[in-house]
Tab-separated table of C-alpha atoms in Angstrom:
chain	number	residue	atom	x	y	z
C	7	MET	CA	6.693	-51.901	-6.702
C	8	LYS	CA	4.833	-55.044	-7.796
C	9	ASP	CA	6.967	-55.338	-10.950
C	10	ARG	CA	10.107	-54.955	-8.857
C	11	LEU	CA	9.011	-57.749	-6.527
C	12	ILE	CA	8.265	-60.039	-9.456
C	13	ASP	CA	11.693	-59.396	-10.926
C	14	LEU	CA	13.358	-60.015	-7.559
C	15	GLY	CA	11.433	-63.269	-7.171
C	16	TYR	CA	12.701	-64.660	-10.472
C	17	SER	CA	16.192	-63.405	-9.737
C	18	ALA	CA	16.141	-65.262	-6.420
C	19	GLY	CA	14.879	-68.384	-8.186
C	20	TRP	CA	17.751	-68.445	-10.645
C	21	GLY	CA	20.276	-67.480	-7.981
C	22	ILE	CA	19.200	-69.721	-5.103
C	23	VAL	CA	17.348	-72.752	-6.439
C	24	ARG	CA	20.202	-73.925	-8.639
C	25	ALA	CA	22.506	-73.872	-5.605
C	26	LEU	CA	20.281	-76.228	-3.619
C	27	PRO	CA	20.897	-79.983	-3.572
C	28	LEU	CA	18.483	-81.578	-6.043
C	29	PRO	CA	16.484	-83.613	-3.458
C	30	ILE	CA	15.858	-80.460	-1.413
C	31	ALA	CA	14.814	-78.472	-4.477
C	32	LYS	CA	12.419	-81.232	-5.539
C	33	ALA	CA	10.873	-81.413	-2.079
C	34	LEU	CA	10.437	-77.638	-1.851
C	35	PHE	CA	8.720	-77.324	-5.216
C	36	ARG	CA	6.456	-80.327	-4.622
C	37	THR	CA	5.445	-78.838	-1.273
C	38	ALA	CA	4.655	-75.537	-3.000
C	39	ALA	CA	2.567	-77.347	-5.621
C	40	ASP	CA	0.588	-79.233	-2.978
C	41	ARG	CA	0.004	-76.005	-1.071
C	42	ALA	CA	-1.328	-74.376	-4.255
C	43	TYR	CA	-3.614	-77.368	-4.761
C	44	ARG	CA	-5.038	-77.111	-1.247
C	45	GLY	CA	-5.346	-73.320	-1.547
C	46	ASN	CA	-7.430	-73.704	-4.727
C	47	GLY	CA	-6.683	-70.209	-6.011
C	48	PRO	CA	-7.728	-68.813	-9.409
C	49	ALA	CA	-4.875	-70.451	-11.352
C	50	THR	CA	-5.630	-73.859	-9.801
C	51	GLN	CA	-9.300	-73.444	-10.657
C	52	ARG	CA	-8.451	-72.582	-14.258
C	53	LEU	CA	-6.200	-75.630	-14.522
C	54	ARG	CA	-9.047	-77.771	-13.173
C	55	ARG	CA	-11.470	-76.406	-15.786
C	56	ASN	CA	-8.954	-76.927	-18.586
C	57	LEU	CA	-8.159	-80.489	-17.560
C	58	ARG	CA	-11.853	-81.300	-17.215
C	59	GLN	CA	-12.308	-80.157	-20.826
C	60	VAL	CA	-9.605	-82.681	-21.774
C	61	VAL	CA	-10.551	-85.627	-19.586
C	62	GLY	CA	-14.292	-85.181	-19.068
C	63	GLU	CA	-16.603	-84.690	-16.121
C	64	ASP	CA	-15.424	-87.875	-14.385
C	65	MET	CA	-11.884	-86.470	-14.030
C	66	PRO	CA	-10.240	-87.402	-10.709
C	67	ASP	CA	-9.266	-84.242	-8.854
C	68	THR	CA	-5.858	-85.767	-8.120
C	69	LEU	CA	-5.064	-84.951	-11.766
C	70	VAL	CA	-5.116	-81.262	-10.809
C	71	ARG	CA	-2.635	-81.937	-7.993
C	72	ASP	CA	-0.402	-83.892	-10.385
C	73	GLY	CA	-0.661	-81.083	-12.937
C	74	LEU	CA	0.502	-78.534	-10.380
C	75	ARG	CA	3.373	-80.815	-9.363
C	76	SER	CA	4.386	-81.084	-13.019
C	77	TYR	CA	4.222	-77.302	-13.414
C	78	ALA	CA	6.338	-76.846	-10.282
C	79	ARG	CA	8.848	-79.327	-11.662
C	80	TYR	CA	9.134	-77.240	-14.823
C	81	TRP	CA	10.061	-74.158	-12.789
C	82	MET	CA	12.433	-76.081	-10.539
C	83	GLU	CA	14.269	-77.412	-13.592
C	84	ALA	CA	14.173	-74.034	-15.345
C	85	PHE	CA	15.865	-72.308	-12.423
C	86	ARG	CA	18.583	-74.982	-12.405
C	87	LEU	CA	19.219	-75.248	-16.153
C	88	PRO	CA	21.708	-72.348	-16.495
C	89	SER	CA	24.196	-74.097	-14.226
C	90	GLN	CA	24.084	-77.381	-16.123
C	91	ARG	CA	26.527	-78.656	-18.694
C	92	ARG	CA	26.009	-79.848	-22.258
C	93	ALA	CA	26.159	-83.461	-21.063
C	94	ASP	CA	23.348	-82.726	-18.601
C	95	PHE	CA	21.171	-81.359	-21.419
C	96	LEU	CA	21.774	-84.489	-23.467
C	97	ASP	CA	20.994	-86.760	-20.511
C	98	GLY	CA	17.966	-84.800	-19.321
C	99	PHE	CA	15.988	-85.137	-22.545
C	100	PHE	CA	15.099	-88.112	-24.734
C	101	MET	CA	13.487	-88.096	-28.165
C	102	LEU	CA	12.037	-91.335	-29.516
C	103	PRO	CA	14.361	-92.722	-32.226
C	104	GLU	CA	12.066	-92.279	-35.235
C	105	SER	CA	11.448	-88.643	-34.310
C	106	TYR	CA	15.144	-88.092	-33.668
C	107	GLN	CA	16.019	-89.310	-37.154
C	108	LYS	CA	13.445	-86.933	-38.699
C	109	LEU	CA	14.843	-83.979	-36.784
C	110	LYS	CA	18.426	-84.935	-37.597
C	111	LYS	CA	17.620	-85.188	-41.313
C	112	GLY	CA	15.758	-81.888	-41.326
C	113	ALA	CA	18.588	-80.109	-39.556
C	114	ALA	CA	21.156	-81.557	-41.958
C	115	ASP	CA	19.501	-81.079	-45.349
C	116	GLY	CA	19.431	-77.269	-45.259
C	117	ARG	CA	15.650	-76.859	-45.349
C	118	GLY	CA	15.301	-76.131	-41.654
C	119	VAL	CA	12.688	-77.604	-39.322
C	120	ILE	CA	9.650	-76.025	-37.657
C	121	LEU	CA	8.830	-77.431	-34.223
C	122	ALA	CA	5.443	-76.370	-32.847
C	123	LEU	CA	5.112	-77.193	-29.159
C	124	PRO	CA	2.314	-77.073	-26.609
C	125	HIS	CA	3.044	-75.936	-23.052
C	126	MET	CA	3.992	-79.420	-21.884
C	127	ALA	CA	6.685	-80.808	-19.565
C	128	ASN	CA	9.930	-78.847	-20.052
C	129	TRP	CA	10.149	-77.135	-23.431
C	130	ASP	CA	13.263	-75.212	-22.365
C	131	VAL	CA	15.292	-78.366	-21.832
C	132	ALA	CA	14.071	-79.526	-25.248
C	133	GLY	CA	15.579	-76.384	-26.769
C	134	ALA	CA	18.810	-76.848	-24.836
C	135	TRP	CA	18.985	-80.441	-26.085
C	136	VAL	CA	18.635	-79.305	-29.698
C	137	CYS	CA	21.393	-76.724	-29.218
C	138	SER	CA	23.623	-79.336	-27.586
C	139	HIS	CA	23.548	-81.252	-30.874
C	140	ASP	CA	24.984	-78.120	-32.549
C	141	TRP	CA	21.732	-77.556	-34.433
C	142	PRO	CA	21.121	-73.777	-34.417
C	143	LEU	CA	17.748	-72.926	-32.890
C	144	ILE	CA	15.704	-69.738	-32.950
C	145	THR	CA	12.492	-69.020	-31.077
C	146	VAL	CA	10.149	-66.174	-30.177
C	147	ALA	CA	9.435	-64.927	-26.654
C	148	GLU	CA	6.554	-62.907	-25.281
C	149	ARG	CA	7.706	-59.467	-24.144
C	150	LEU	CA	6.987	-59.746	-20.432
C	151	LYS	CA	6.508	-56.938	-17.949
C	152	PRO	CA	8.543	-55.540	-16.345
C	153	GLU	CA	11.107	-55.244	-19.137
C	154	SER	CA	13.813	-56.434	-16.738
C	155	LEU	CA	11.935	-59.740	-16.405
C	156	TYR	CA	11.811	-60.156	-20.185
C	157	GLU	CA	15.550	-59.490	-20.305
C	158	ARG	CA	16.139	-62.159	-17.652
C	159	PHE	CA	14.251	-64.739	-19.702
C	160	LEU	CA	16.093	-63.593	-22.807
C	161	ALA	CA	19.469	-64.057	-21.118
C	162	TYR	CA	18.331	-67.400	-19.661
C	163	ARG	CA	17.372	-68.884	-23.036
C	164	GLU	CA	20.377	-67.413	-24.801
C	165	LYS	CA	22.631	-69.053	-22.220
C	166	LEU	CA	21.017	-72.376	-23.128
C	167	GLY	CA	22.128	-71.739	-26.713
C	168	MET	CA	18.952	-70.360	-28.311
C	169	LYS	CA	18.537	-67.236	-30.386
C	170	VAL	CA	15.429	-65.363	-29.203
C	171	LEU	CA	13.247	-62.831	-31.001
C	172	PRO	CA	10.688	-60.646	-29.222
C	173	LEU	CA	7.077	-61.335	-30.175
C	174	THR	CA	6.417	-57.599	-30.337
C	175	GLY	CA	8.576	-54.493	-30.497
C	176	GLY	CA	11.357	-55.927	-32.643
C	177	GLN	CA	12.981	-54.143	-35.585
C	178	ARG	CA	11.377	-56.541	-38.085
C	179	PRO	CA	8.332	-58.867	-38.077
C	180	PRO	CA	9.321	-62.148	-36.406
C	181	LEU	CA	7.956	-64.304	-39.251
C	182	ASP	CA	10.280	-62.626	-41.754
C	183	VAL	CA	13.316	-63.268	-39.570
C	184	LEU	CA	12.266	-66.867	-38.872
C	185	ALA	CA	11.772	-67.565	-42.574
C	186	GLU	CA	15.287	-66.303	-43.326
C	187	HIS	CA	16.735	-68.592	-40.660
C	188	LEU	CA	14.825	-71.588	-42.024
C	189	GLU	CA	16.401	-70.918	-45.425
C	190	LYS	CA	19.778	-71.247	-43.684
C	191	GLY	CA	18.845	-74.602	-42.159
C	192	TRP	CA	17.951	-73.485	-38.647
C	193	VAL	CA	15.499	-75.165	-36.291
C	194	VAL	CA	12.560	-72.892	-35.432
C	195	ALA	CA	10.756	-73.713	-32.170
C	196	LEU	CA	7.424	-72.039	-31.390
C	197	LEU	CA	4.919	-72.547	-28.598
C	198	GLY	CA	1.676	-73.018	-30.476
C	199	ASP	CA	-1.251	-73.985	-28.237
C	200	ARG	CA	-2.213	-70.518	-26.939
C	201	ASP	CA	-2.757	-67.383	-28.985
C	202	LEU	CA	-1.222	-64.240	-27.499
C	203	SER	CA	-2.187	-61.891	-30.317
C	204	LYS	CA	-5.987	-62.258	-30.040
C	205	ASN	CA	-5.916	-62.596	-33.843
C	206	GLY	CA	-5.142	-66.300	-34.069
C	207	VAL	CA	-6.864	-69.041	-36.025
C	208	GLU	CA	-10.036	-70.436	-34.497
C	209	VAL	CA	-9.831	-74.221	-34.118
C	210	GLU	CA	-11.754	-77.064	-32.541
C	211	PHE	CA	-9.924	-78.433	-29.524
C	212	PHE	CA	-11.248	-81.103	-27.159
C	213	GLY	CA	-14.813	-80.393	-28.173
C	214	GLY	CA	-14.590	-76.612	-27.718
C	215	ARG	CA	-13.389	-73.623	-29.715
C	216	THR	CA	-10.172	-71.753	-29.091
C	217	ARG	CA	-7.609	-69.736	-31.034
C	218	MET	CA	-4.069	-70.793	-31.815
C	219	PRO	CA	-1.272	-68.794	-33.446
C	220	ALA	CA	-1.014	-68.946	-37.228
C	221	GLY	CA	2.789	-68.562	-37.260
C	222	PRO	CA	3.834	-72.229	-37.552
C	223	ALA	CA	1.390	-72.864	-40.405
C	224	ILE	CA	2.349	-69.682	-42.273
C	225	LEU	CA	6.055	-70.494	-41.989
C	226	ALA	CA	5.584	-74.055	-43.238
C	227	ILE	CA	3.486	-72.950	-46.223
C	228	ARG	CA	5.775	-70.020	-47.019
C	229	THR	CA	9.102	-71.883	-46.805
C	230	GLY	CA	8.279	-75.532	-47.490
C	231	SER	CA	10.207	-76.519	-44.366
C	232	PRO	CA	8.890	-79.620	-42.572
C	233	LEU	CA	6.469	-78.918	-39.724
C	234	TYR	CA	6.154	-81.084	-36.618
C	235	ALA	CA	3.912	-80.934	-33.590
C	236	VAL	CA	6.053	-81.925	-30.615
C	237	ASP	CA	4.657	-84.044	-27.792
C	238	LEU	CA	6.497	-83.727	-24.449
C	239	TRP	CA	6.051	-85.488	-21.133
C	240	PHE	CA	7.948	-86.020	-17.907
C	241	ASP	CA	9.498	-89.347	-16.982
C	242	GLU	CA	10.980	-89.808	-13.545
C	243	HIS	CA	14.346	-88.284	-14.412
C	244	ARG	CA	13.940	-86.558	-17.791
C	245	THR	CA	11.638	-85.097	-20.422
C	246	THR	CA	10.674	-87.444	-23.248
C	247	SER	CA	9.414	-86.393	-26.660
C	248	LEU	CA	8.039	-87.485	-29.998
C	249	MET	CA	7.226	-85.512	-33.145
C	250	ARG	CA	4.055	-85.751	-35.234
C	251	GLU	CA	4.478	-84.501	-38.795
C	252	VAL	CA	1.899	-82.052	-40.110
C	253	VAL	CA	1.792	-81.653	-43.903
C	254	PRO	CA	0.084	-78.430	-45.021
C	255	PRO	CA	-2.417	-78.709	-47.888
C	256	THR	CA	-1.311	-77.345	-51.245
C	257	ASP	CA	-4.739	-76.509	-52.670
C	258	GLY	CA	-7.022	-73.591	-51.926
C	259	PRO	CA	-6.537	-69.957	-50.842
C	260	LEU	CA	-3.705	-69.164	-48.433
C	261	ASP	CA	-5.963	-68.261	-45.504
C	262	GLU	CA	-7.839	-71.545	-45.868
C	263	ARG	CA	-4.589	-73.538	-45.986
C	264	VAL	CA	-3.352	-71.753	-42.852
C	265	LYS	CA	-6.610	-72.565	-41.088
C	266	ARG	CA	-6.536	-76.233	-42.078
C	267	THR	CA	-2.879	-76.598	-41.096
C	268	THR	CA	-3.473	-74.974	-37.702
C	269	GLN	CA	-6.389	-77.345	-37.111
C	270	MET	CA	-4.094	-80.287	-37.891
C	271	LEU	CA	-1.628	-78.925	-35.341
C	272	ALA	CA	-4.427	-78.628	-32.772
C	273	ASP	CA	-5.386	-82.254	-33.416
C	274	ALA	CA	-1.766	-83.345	-32.973
C	275	TYR	CA	-1.469	-81.386	-29.717
C	276	ALA	CA	-4.682	-82.978	-28.490
C	277	ALA	CA	-3.316	-86.484	-29.096
C	278	GLY	CA	-0.263	-85.772	-26.928
C	279	ILE	CA	-2.171	-83.923	-24.216
C	280	ALA	CA	-4.724	-86.738	-23.972
C	281	ASP	CA	-1.870	-89.195	-23.384
C	282	HIS	CA	-0.191	-87.017	-20.717
C	283	PRO	CA	-2.730	-84.487	-19.383
C	284	GLN	CA	-0.868	-83.999	-16.100
C	285	ASP	CA	2.066	-82.472	-18.001
C	286	TRP	CA	0.032	-79.840	-19.869
C	287	HIS	CA	0.742	-76.540	-18.106
C	288	MET	CA	-2.274	-74.505	-19.133
C	289	LEU	CA	-3.248	-72.329	-16.175
C	290	GLN	CA	-4.754	-69.588	-18.338
C	291	LYS	CA	-8.196	-69.253	-19.891
C	292	LEU	CA	-8.106	-71.039	-23.234
C	293	TRP	CA	-11.535	-71.877	-24.633
C	294	LEU	CA	-13.731	-69.192	-26.159
C-alpha cells in the first residue's frame, strides 16, 4: 500500500504540477519547504548536520531553510520539465563559456566526456541541456522501489533525451556499457558524491570521511576520456554550471589511481559546494 501511495504521489506531481501557472507552482513548493523547515523532521535534521559539516559550527540556521527551498525548487522544476520544449532547456541552463568550450570539444572529437556531478541544483535540466545540443548522453539510475516508480523516472529522463541504464539488475555491468558509449563519443553523466553500493572509495570530504563511487574514476582511467567534476547552482531563473577538469594519475597500481582520482573529484565537489552550500541537496547520511 505504501509503495502504491508513493507511486501515485509522483504520478500526481508529473500530471498536476506542470499544469499549474509557474508563480503558483513556485509559491506552493516554497510553502512546502518552509513547512518542512518548521517541522524539523529527520530529513531536515540530516540536512542541517550535513551543512554544518560544510560551513562549520557558526552556520546560520537560515541556510537549512534555503537548502530546503532549493531542494523543493528542484522537484518543482523536475515535475514541469517533461512539458517543456528544446528552447526552454537551452534557456533554463547556462554553462560558463570556458567550460562550454571544453564540453563542446570533448563531444566533437570522438573521445567522449565523463561528467561527474554532485547532487546540486537541477542535474536533470543539465542533462536535458546537453541533449538539446544533440550531444548523445547516457547515465545510470538507481533502481527505485516500487518498480513502477523506477519506470516513471526512466520514462521521465528518456523523454528529456537521455539514455538510462539501471545501476543494478541490468543485462550487463553498467561500466562496460558506459565505456562502449564513450568510445562512440557519447557524454556520460554520473552522480558521484554519494555511494549507493557500500563498496565505494573512502575519501576525505570537508574534514570527515565518506565513500564515493569509483565509477567515474575507473571509466576515465580505462578509456582515457576527459573527466570533469561539474559544479551546479541556482540563479533566479536558471541553473548555472562550470566544469573542473580532473586528470587521473598515470603511475601506480590501478586501485591506487582510482583512489587518488576519486579524492580529486571529492576535492572538486567540495570547492563547488562551499561556494553554493544552499544548493547541495544531501538529505541522507553521508559521513562515516
